[in-house]
Amino acid sequence: MKDFPFLSILTLLPLVGAIAVALIPRAKAELAKTVALAWSLVVLVLSIFMWIAFQVDGDRFQFRESYAWIPSWDARFTFAADGIALVMLMLIAILFPVVILASWHDVDKSNRSAPTYFALLLAFEFTMIGVFAAADIFLFYVFFEVMLIPMYFIIGSFGGPRRQYAAVKFFLYSLVGGLFMLAAVIGLWVVGGHTFDWTKLTEAASSIDQNTARWLFLGFFVAFAIKAPFFPFHTWLPDAGGAAPAGAAALLVGVMDKVGTFGILRYCLSLFPEASRWFAPAALVLGVIGIIYAALLAVGQNDLKRLVSYTSIAHFGFIGIGIFAFTTQAGTGSVLYMVNHGLATGLLFIVVGMFVARRGSNLISDFGGAGKLVPVLAGVFFFAGLASLALPGTAPFISEFLVLIGTFTVHPAYAVVATAGIILAAAYVLWMVQRTTQGTLNPALTEVPEMKKDITLREKVVVAPLILLIILLGFYPKPVTDVINPAVQATMQDVGVEDPGPTAVVANERVAR
Amino acid sequence: MEDLKLPGIDYGALLPMLILFGAACLGILVEVLTPRRSRHSIQLTLGFLAITVAFVAVIVQHSTRKITIGGAVAVDGPTVFLQGAILVLGLVSLMLIGERSIERGGPFVSQAAITVGSQKDLKQAGDQPGLTEVYPLTLFALGGMTLFVAANDLLTMFIALEVFSLPLYLLCALARRRRLLSQEAALKYFLLGSYASAFFLFGVALIYGFAGGVSLAQVHASVANPERSQVLLYAGLALISIGLLFKAALAPFHVWTPDVYQGAPTPITALMAACTKVAAFGALLRILYVAFDGVRWDFQPVLGAIAALTMLVGAVLAVTQTDMKRLLAYSSVANAGYLLVGVLALNEEGLSSTMFYLVAYGFSVLAAFGMVTLVRDADGEATHLARWAGLGRKSPLFAATFTFILLAFAGIPLTSGFTSKFAVFGAAVEGGQTWLVIFGVITSMLLAFPYLRVVVMLWLSEPGDSTPTVSIPGFLTSAALVIGVAATIALGVVPAPLIDLTRDAAQYVR
């Protein structure tokens, strides 16, 4: 089973599905939805098999496949996954069926075509899997840019009132980042010996002169920082997240933004170790600013989706400092955070979407006391909020904790300031929940018939797997950390950082075993 | 009396050009000898036949590397490749030119010399069949272009320049609708083109003074000789360059482009954007790589500044356009800037990537202008951007295809636009022109904006009352669009064969 071409099949499956769904006539909306859901479940099943086949103690990169593409540039279809990519692929495979099911009625009220919407979702899954599975920088770049297109149309054609503005802003920001990266990729290709192969380039990277490496690092970093998004490149996300349909917004912050942090781990750190160390202080400062600044802005939002988008920017600040603290503990925490954030914020967006679909408005002031009408949904919302603020017992707590102690061992000051972000997180989440579901019932709510329908069976099926996973990983994260740990250690070795503290012992034990 | 010694002529190597010129002359005879009714089909068939046979001749000659007719013509890798490119792109242009089902009588006037706005003019705009002289004119233009990229001495190059320019001046004036705009475009193109030719000729004269000859090999040898007059060299090179930069639409010699592109009949615009660009850059490549590579350190910064200016002007002015054809015109100016970045790499990579770019861009731009011909209302083509709002609702297939072409122009991966940009930028970094690449990347961001605006217009805007209809393309236009779009996809997804082809071809004979 180890030689099974998991990654290429996993990448191509959603593309085939997208084409198939797109060809379904517009009138047969139910069929399109069913096919899309079934297709994403097939992808999920395949990725579960891949998860089983992955050997925790095996090579850093597994499931390697390589096919010729443009020989004269040495660009190849090379796929390979390390532990970090594997957990991200798993996250994608889990989130997509959930989101497709959650988006079931999103298109019904508009006069847009349902097959197009679900085809775009599958096309987006194709680009997402591709970007994490690619081990050739050219191929990675191709997916990195192409993923804009389905999301652009999802936001632009199916989004809320400010969708045009948000879609264009999203596209331009990402494209600007992409072009910076293009310049860096070309530069890397020329100085790195005319190849795009990640492995060959990491070997060649040490001979790149320091000044060039720093420029190339910055090219990649800007692209990833816009994608992630890190402060100060974050301004597109609240607009995009606010305008996108709730399911797509969940994918936007749950999966797509992870490309940024993943790219930093895989490409910035490993290819330009010296430049990464050089830039780390600045990145840490940006991360801490992001945590505090976005959390403060989140407190002041009156739009539910924008609020969740801002919380997401704050969380990315945590992931950022975890990466640039350069300890295995913090790094593992960051990768775990990437997974948990996908689950928790994904859930939060989906639940917000359920509220918004019922009320027909994003504004918190249009709610108030909704818990009296839809108690179960309000409970799920509360749970999602608690998970998002990293309450102990939920999965994000472990990752946030790992990031903070991992950072504290080397940069105590940053860790202390970042901890203030946790307090702010409590403020924005609890206040959001309170204003929306608690307190006196807003009389306007009772006039909306949909608001009297509590969570439906379909919606239960949507939220149940996410809630289960959040609790499960909150108490027993080992299956994930076991996969992540070796990859993070290898990345930290690439950077050339001596690992302080207890994690080094763990690493030695692993070697001994 | 001494016998006149004639140079040896390799007719095989010249065959593609001879076929085109022969067919063009035959086309004139057809005009004289056949009845008006049957001329269109005869001319169209003749045109397709001539181009196809010429293309076959090019393929047969693909491994020829020689200089013939006394050094006037060089048939080498770049010549063969660029001639092939001109012919293929010319064939697709001819499909657009020959289309008569979208508009009754085709896109051309039936009589060019009728006073605009008169009764006769209204009548001819209504239903009379268009001129068939356009076909021989097109063949002459294509013949001139194939000679232009093969010219191995400056005089031959000048003659070729005139041979392909004059028919284009005429063709620009022949639009069926908006006669004044079309005539103005032709006049503008003619006047400015004549100046450019004059500059070119003056430059040739100076270079003759400098080198004592006009063949590129002789110029190359003289450049290496420090005894010769450097003033003549630089003045000559500058004047020749102005002529070529004009044809290639590089800033600051680009000002004719938007007006001419807008005023000319759209199929002719397509022909100019695709084929003329190949020819102009083909000649520019040959002049710089073969004759003047000895002074590369001197012209590189100057042309670098021109490339930067071109990219900037094209990108910035494209943002402000409200007319589809003008937008595409400025985008083609910006693309000329990217091409010049590739040219300035001044290495084999630069040569091959520029040739790749020319072909890739040619197909995309043909498809783009082909699609412009389809959006119509009662007054002909509706090119004002605001009119395109909401077309995605009414004609999703059209809008999707056009969006794809725009994404290609914006350089999104999996389209030819990305691969070609990657190729030229890679070559330029290799050639030490990193600053140009950075500039190119920045202007690409600017240039993405107008394309995105059109995409927004197509998909995200509500259709207005005056949204024009998208005509069902006839067979010829459909074929042209399919070829253009297919090439844009293919060169984005599997560019390897063409890249290899350009690499094999990237060797000049001197």
mmCIF file of N, CA and C in Angstrom, chain A residues 348-389:
data_model
loop_
_atom_site.group_PDB
_atom_site.id
_atom_site.type_symbol
_atom_site.label_atom_id
_atom_site.label_comp_id
_atom_site.label_asym_id
_atom_site.label_seq_id
_atom_site.Cartn_x
_atom_site.Cartn_y
_atom_site.Cartn_z
ATOM 1 N N LEU A 348 -17.002 27.354 13.942
ATOM 2 C CA LEU A 348 -17.590 28.633 14.319
ATOM 3 C C LEU A 348 -18.229 29.317 13.103
ATOM 4 N N PHE A 349 -17.502 29.305 11.994
ATOM 5 C CA PHE A 349 -18.040 29.926 10.778
ATOM 6 C C PHE A 349 -19.310 29.214 10.327
ATOM 7 N N ILE A 350 -19.270 27.887 10.407
ATOM 8 C CA ILE A 350 -20.435 27.132 9.929
ATOM 9 C C ILE A 350 -21.645 27.440 10.805
ATOM 10 N N VAL A 351 -21.432 27.498 12.131
ATOM 11 C CA VAL A 351 -22.560 27.777 13.025
ATOM 12 C C VAL A 351 -23.058 29.202 12.810
ATOM 13 N N VAL A 352 -22.107 30.128 12.666
ATOM 14 C CA VAL A 352 -22.511 31.502 12.359
ATOM 15 C C VAL A 352 -23.349 31.510 11.087
ATOM 16 N N GLY A 353 -22.919 30.703 10.108
ATOM 17 C CA GLY A 353 -23.663 30.612 8.859
ATOM 18 C C GLY A 353 -25.089 30.136 9.110
ATOM 19 N N MET A 354 -25.245 29.189 10.048
ATOM 20 C CA MET A 354 -26.593 28.698 10.340
ATOM 21 C C MET A 354 -27.460 29.807 10.934
ATOM 22 N N PHE A 355 -26.865 30.602 11.812
ATOM 23 C CA PHE A 355 -27.609 31.736 12.370
ATOM 24 C C PHE A 355 -27.957 32.734 11.277
ATOM 25 N N VAL A 356 -26.958 33.047 10.465
ATOM 26 C CA VAL A 356 -27.163 34.070 9.441
ATOM 27 C C VAL A 356 -28.224 33.620 8.447
ATOM 28 N N ALA A 357 -28.195 32.323 8.102
ATOM 29 C CA ALA A 357 -29.183 31.818 7.150
ATOM 30 C C ALA A 357 -30.590 31.959 7.730
ATOM 31 N N ARG A 358 -30.702 31.766 9.041
ATOM 32 C CA ARG A 358 -32.036 31.873 9.642
ATOM 33 C C ARG A 358 -32.492 33.326 9.713
ATOM 34 N N ARG A 359 -31.587 34.202 10.133
ATOM 35 C CA ARG A 359 -31.972 35.585 10.402
ATOM 36 C C ARG A 359 -31.921 36.443 9.134
ATOM 37 N N GLY A 360 -31.087 36.034 8.183
ATOM 38 C CA GLY A 360 -30.940 36.842 6.981
ATOM 39 C C GLY A 360 -30.099 38.079 7.200
ATOM 40 N N SER A 361 -29.260 38.070 8.214
ATOM 41 C CA SER A 361 -28.405 39.231 8.489
ATOM 42 C C SER A 361 -27.168 38.775 9.237
ATOM 43 N N ASN A 362 -26.059 39.482 8.981
ATOM 44 C CA ASN A 362 -24.818 39.166 9.692
ATOM 45 C C ASN A 362 -24.681 39.945 10.985
ATOM 46 N N LEU A 363 -25.518 40.935 11.176
ATOM 47 C CA LEU A 363 -25.264 41.891 12.244
ATOM 48 C C LEU A 363 -25.647 41.333 13.606
ATOM 49 N N ILE A 364 -24.724 41.503 14.564
ATOM 50 C CA ILE A 364 -24.995 41.021 15.908
ATOM 51 C C ILE A 364 -26.216 41.739 16.471
ATOM 52 N N SER A 365 -26.367 43.018 16.143
ATOM 53 C CA SER A 365 -27.469 43.784 16.711
ATOM 54 C C SER A 365 -28.827 43.282 16.222
ATOM 55 N N ASP A 366 -28.831 42.497 15.143
ATOM 56 C CA ASP A 366 -30.102 41.932 14.685
ATOM 57 C C ASP A 366 -30.482 40.687 15.469
ATOM 58 N N PHE A 367 -29.533 40.203 16.298
ATOM 59 C CA PHE A 367 -29.851 39.037 17.117
ATOM 60 C C PHE A 367 -30.166 39.512 18.525
ATOM 61 N N GLY A 368 -29.860 38.699 19.507
ATOM 62 C CA GLY A 368 -30.152 39.072 20.890
ATOM 63 C C GLY A 368 -31.135 38.098 21.472
ATOM 64 N N GLY A 369 -30.657 37.316 22.434
ATOM 65 C CA GLY A 369 -31.544 36.355 23.067
ATOM 66 C C GLY A 369 -31.975 35.221 22.171
ATOM 67 N N ALA A 370 -31.206 34.968 21.118
ATOM 68 C CA ALA A 370 -31.607 33.928 20.177
ATOM 69 C C ALA A 370 -31.633 32.552 20.836
ATOM 70 N N GLY A 371 -30.910 32.406 21.923
ATOM 71 C CA GLY A 371 -30.877 31.126 22.617
ATOM 72 C C GLY A 371 -32.256 30.685 23.103
ATOM 73 N N LYS A 372 -33.138 31.636 23.307
ATOM 74 C CA LYS A 372 -34.475 31.247 23.756
ATOM 75 C C LYS A 372 -35.259 30.586 22.631
ATOM 76 N N LEU A 373 -34.946 30.943 21.407
ATOM 77 C CA LEU A 373 -35.670 30.365 20.277
ATOM 78 C C LEU A 373 -35.026 29.077 19.788
ATOM 79 N N VAL A 374 -33.672 29.083 19.706
ATOM 80 C CA VAL A 374 -32.960 27.910 19.169
ATOM 81 C C VAL A 374 -31.915 27.458 20.190
ATOM 82 N N PRO A 375 -32.355 26.852 21.283
ATOM 83 C CA PRO A 375 -31.407 26.559 22.365
ATOM 84 C C PRO A 375 -30.266 25.629 21.954
ATOM 85 N N VAL A 376 -30.541 24.621 21.178
ATOM 86 C CA VAL A 376 -29.486 23.663 20.850
ATOM 87 C C VAL A 376 -28.438 24.323 19.951
ATOM 88 N N LEU A 377 -28.920 25.045 18.954
ATOM 89 C CA LEU A 377 -27.989 25.736 18.062
ATOM 90 C C LEU A 377 -27.148 26.737 18.851
ATOM 91 N N ALA A 378 -27.802 27.412 19.786
ATOM 92 C CA ALA A 378 -27.062 28.365 20.606
ATOM 93 C C ALA A 378 -26.003 27.646 21.429
ATOM 94 N N GLY A 379 -26.338 26.429 21.878
ATOM 95 C CA GLY A 379 -25.354 25.648 22.629
ATOM 96 C C GLY A 379 -24.153 25.292 21.776
ATOM 97 N N VAL A 380 -24.422 24.885 20.555
ATOM 98 C CA VAL A 380 -23.320 24.554 19.650
ATOM 99 C C VAL A 380 -22.464 25.797 19.393
ATOM 100 N N PHE A 381 -23.132 26.908 19.234
ATOM 101 C CA PHE A 381 -22.435 28.167 19.001
ATOM 102 C C PHE A 381 -21.519 28.474 20.191
ATOM 103 N N PHE A 382 -22.043 28.277 21.394
ATOM 104 C CA PHE A 382 -21.262 28.524 22.596
ATOM 105 C C PHE A 382 -20.049 27.598 22.631
ATOM 106 N N PHE A 383 -20.277 26.341 22.299
ATOM 107 C CA PHE A 383 -19.159 25.396 22.283
ATOM 108 C C PHE A 383 -18.098 25.823 21.274
ATOM 109 N N ALA A 384 -18.552 26.194 20.065
ATOM 110 C CA ALA A 384 -17.598 26.615 19.038
ATOM 111 C C ALA A 384 -16.820 27.829 19.518
ATOM 112 N N GLY A 385 -17.520 28.737 20.201
ATOM 113 C CA GLY A 385 -16.840 29.919 20.729
ATOM 114 C C GLY A 385 -15.794 29.532 21.757
ATOM 115 N N LEU A 386 -16.146 28.624 22.661
ATOM 116 C CA LEU A 386 -15.191 28.206 23.685
ATOM 117 C C LEU A 386 -13.982 27.518 23.053
ATOM 118 N N ALA A 387 -14.244 26.693 22.053
ATOM 119 C CA ALA A 387 -13.123 26.036 21.381
ATOM 120 C C ALA A 387 -12.226 27.093 20.746
ATOM 121 N N SER A 388 -12.846 28.098 20.169
ATOM 122 C CA SER A 388 -12.072 29.133 19.496
ATOM 123 C C SER A 388 -11.228 29.930 20.490
ATOM 124 N N LEU A 389 -11.733 30.110 21.724
ATOM 125 C CA LEU A 389 -10.899 30.836 22.694
ATOM 126 C C LEU A 389 -9.971 29.895 23.442
#
